[in-house]
């Protein structure tokens, strides 16, 4: 019975991830960025480019991807943001996958 419950729970999580809107992707991207050391309370909006955030570089993108995976699941592994990309642009990419 526990195995069936776990399968049902995993299916429910996948459904939630599938119906995620662009606004939710933006919110999760910002949360994942805040998890990077040095980002803290830096103002981040949908129009903020990854390269505009001082603490974000090619190495910290790895931390960002791990943080994002905790929030949206495996879909975070399917795309990596380009540093010149805005939060909104990356949300569009994730939404289209």
PDB file of C-alpha atoms in Angstrom:
ATOM      1  CA  UNK A   1       0.000   0.000   0.000  1.00  0.00           C
ATOM      2  CA  UNK A   2       2.835   2.409   0.796  1.00  0.00           C
ATOM      3  CA  UNK A   3       4.343   1.846  -2.634  1.00  0.00           C
ATOM      4  CA  UNK A   4       1.020   2.789  -4.274  1.00  0.00           C
ATOM      5  CA  UNK A   5       0.777   5.906  -2.109  1.00  0.00           C
ATOM      6  CA  UNK A   6       4.295   6.940  -3.098  1.00  0.00           C
ATOM      7  CA  UNK A   7       3.480   6.414  -6.784  1.00  0.00           C
ATOM      8  CA  UNK A   8       0.306   8.469  -6.433  1.00  0.00           C
ATOM      9  CA  UNK A   9       2.219  11.213  -4.629  1.00  0.00           C
ATOM     10  CA  UNK A  10       4.885  11.289  -7.376  1.00  0.00           C
ATOM     11  CA  UNK A  11       2.157  11.479 -10.037  1.00  0.00           C
ATOM     12  CA  UNK A  12       0.520  14.376  -8.182  1.00  0.00           C
ATOM     13  CA  UNK A  13       3.861  16.230  -8.067  1.00  0.00           C
ATOM     14  CA  UNK A  14       4.353  15.681 -11.812  1.00  0.00           C
ATOM     15  CA  UNK A  15       0.875  17.055 -12.542  1.00  0.00           C
ATOM     16  CA  UNK A  16       1.585  20.142 -10.441  1.00  0.00           C
ATOM     17  CA  UNK A  17       4.837  20.676 -12.315  1.00  0.00           C
ATOM     18  CA  UNK A  18       3.111  20.285 -15.687  1.00  0.00           C
ATOM     19  CA  UNK A  19       0.493  22.947 -14.960  1.00  0.00           C
ATOM     20  CA  UNK A  20       2.977  25.472 -13.650  1.00  0.00           C
ATOM     21  CA  UNK A  21       2.463  28.904 -15.186  1.00  0.00           C
ATOM     22  CA  UNK A  22       5.082  31.367 -16.346  1.00  0.00           C
ATOM     23  CA  UNK A  23       4.466  33.449 -13.202  1.00  0.00           C
ATOM     24  CA  UNK A  24       5.212  30.385 -11.067  1.00  0.00           C
ATOM     25  CA  UNK A  25       8.376  29.679 -13.033  1.00  0.00           C
ATOM     26  CA  UNK A  26       9.507  33.273 -12.497  1.00  0.00           C
ATOM     27  CA  UNK A  27       8.822  32.988  -8.755  1.00  0.00           C
ATOM     28  CA  UNK A  28      10.740  29.707  -8.517  1.00  0.00           C
ATOM     29  CA  UNK A  29      13.645  31.031 -10.570  1.00  0.00           C
ATOM     30  CA  UNK A  30      13.912  34.013  -8.212  1.00  0.00           C
ATOM     31  CA  UNK A  31      13.751  31.702  -5.167  1.00  0.00           C
ATOM     32  CA  UNK A  32      16.484  29.514  -6.663  1.00  0.00           C
ATOM     33  CA  UNK A  33      18.633  32.581  -7.364  1.00  0.00           C
ATOM     34  CA  UNK A  34      18.206  33.744  -3.763  1.00  0.00           C
ATOM     35  CA  UNK A  35      19.718  30.426  -2.680  1.00  0.00           C
ATOM     36  CA  UNK A  36      23.033  31.336  -4.306  1.00  0.00           C
ATOM     37  CA  UNK A  37      25.617  32.577  -1.844  1.00  0.00           C
ATOM     38  CA  UNK A  38      25.955  36.348  -2.124  1.00  0.00           C
ATOM     39  CA  UNK A  39      22.598  37.015  -3.800  1.00  0.00           C
ATOM     40  CA  UNK A  40      20.599  37.474  -0.599  1.00  0.00           C
ATOM     41  CA  UNK A  41      18.305  40.485  -0.779  1.00  0.00           C
ATOM     42  CA  UNK A  42      19.442  41.797  -4.167  1.00  0.00           C
ATOM     43  CA  UNK A  43      16.424  43.107  -6.086  1.00  0.00           C
ATOM     44  CA  UNK A  44      15.443  40.588  -8.741  1.00  0.00           C
ATOM     45  CA  UNK A  45      12.545  41.162 -11.124  1.00  0.00           C
ATOM     46  CA  UNK A  46      11.351  39.240 -14.188  1.00  0.00           C
ATOM     47  CA  UNK A  47      13.397  41.639 -16.332  1.00  0.00           C
ATOM     48  CA  UNK A  48      16.624  41.108 -14.372  1.00  0.00           C
ATOM     49  CA  UNK A  49      19.314  39.431 -16.441  1.00  0.00           C
ATOM     50  CA  UNK A  50      21.355  36.712 -14.780  1.00  0.00           C
ATOM     51  CA  UNK A  51      24.501  38.679 -15.656  1.00  0.00           C
ATOM     52  CA  UNK A  52      23.148  41.747 -13.793  1.00  0.00           C
ATOM     53  CA  UNK A  53      23.259  39.877 -10.474  1.00  0.00           C
ATOM     54  CA  UNK A  54      26.759  40.356  -9.110  1.00  0.00           C
ATOM     55  CA  UNK A  55      26.992  36.981  -7.363  1.00  0.00           C
ATOM     56  CA  UNK A  56      25.868  35.001 -10.430  1.00  0.00           C
ATOM     57  CA  UNK A  57      28.549  33.576 -12.696  1.00  0.00           C
ATOM     58  CA  UNK A  58      29.086  30.381 -14.627  1.00  0.00           C
ATOM     59  CA  UNK A  59      30.041  28.497 -11.444  1.00  0.00           C
ATOM     60  CA  UNK A  60      27.078  29.692  -9.364  1.00  0.00           C
ATOM     61  CA  UNK A  61      24.699  28.612 -12.142  1.00  0.00           C
ATOM     62  CA  UNK A  62      25.375  25.055 -10.958  1.00  0.00           C
ATOM     63  CA  UNK A  63      24.067  25.962  -7.489  1.00  0.00           C
ATOM     64  CA  UNK A  64      21.130  27.722  -9.134  1.00  0.00           C
ATOM     65  CA  UNK A  65      20.253  24.591 -11.142  1.00  0.00           C
ATOM     66  CA  UNK A  66      20.346  22.436  -7.988  1.00  0.00           C
ATOM     67  CA  UNK A  67      18.171  24.951  -6.125  1.00  0.00           C
ATOM     68  CA  UNK A  68      15.720  25.127  -9.027  1.00  0.00           C
ATOM     69  CA  UNK A  69      15.520  21.338  -9.262  1.00  0.00           C
ATOM     70  CA  UNK A  70      14.338  21.221  -5.644  1.00  0.00           C
ATOM     71  CA  UNK A  71      11.550  23.639  -6.560  1.00  0.00           C
ATOM     72  CA  UNK A  72      10.358  22.396  -9.950  1.00  0.00           C
ATOM     73  CA  UNK A  73      11.780  18.893 -10.266  1.00  0.00           C
ATOM     74  CA  UNK A  74      13.729  17.278 -13.071  1.00  0.00           C
ATOM     75  CA  UNK A  75      12.551  19.847 -15.618  1.00  0.00           C
ATOM     76  CA  UNK A  76      15.270  22.120 -14.212  1.00  0.00           C
ATOM     77  CA  UNK A  77      17.824  19.777 -15.782  1.00  0.00           C
ATOM     78  CA  UNK A  78      16.433  20.304 -19.278  1.00  0.00           C
ATOM     79  CA  UNK A  79      17.651  23.891 -19.745  1.00  0.00           C
ATOM     80  CA  UNK A  80      20.476  26.045 -18.437  1.00  0.00           C
ATOM     81  CA  UNK A  81      20.129  29.822 -18.522  1.00  0.00           C
ATOM     82  CA  UNK A  82      22.502  31.910 -20.584  1.00  0.00           C
ATOM     83  CA  UNK A  83      23.990  34.646 -18.396  1.00  0.00           C
ATOM     84  CA  UNK A  84      22.634  37.352 -20.720  1.00  0.00           C
ATOM     85  CA  UNK A  85      19.115  35.891 -20.427  1.00  0.00           C
ATOM     86  CA  UNK A  86      16.476  37.559 -18.231  1.00  0.00           C
ATOM     87  CA  UNK A  87      14.529  35.698 -15.562  1.00  0.00           C
ATOM     88  CA  UNK A  88      11.407  36.066 -17.734  1.00  0.00           C
ATOM     89  CA  UNK A  89      13.196  34.701 -20.819  1.00  0.00           C
ATOM     90  CA  UNK A  90      14.337  31.653 -18.882  1.00  0.00           C
ATOM     91  CA  UNK A  91      10.797  31.139 -17.534  1.00  0.00           C
ATOM     92  CA  UNK A  92       9.599  31.087 -21.174  1.00  0.00           C
ATOM     93  CA  UNK A  93      12.167  28.410 -21.965  1.00  0.00           C
ATOM     94  CA  UNK A  94      11.104  26.245 -19.018  1.00  0.00           C
ATOM     95  CA  UNK A  95       7.431  26.719 -19.808  1.00  0.00           C
ATOM     96  CA  UNK A  96       7.979  25.598 -23.409  1.00  0.00           C
ATOM     97  CA  UNK A  97       9.710  22.343 -22.460  1.00  0.00           C
TER      98      UNK A  97
END
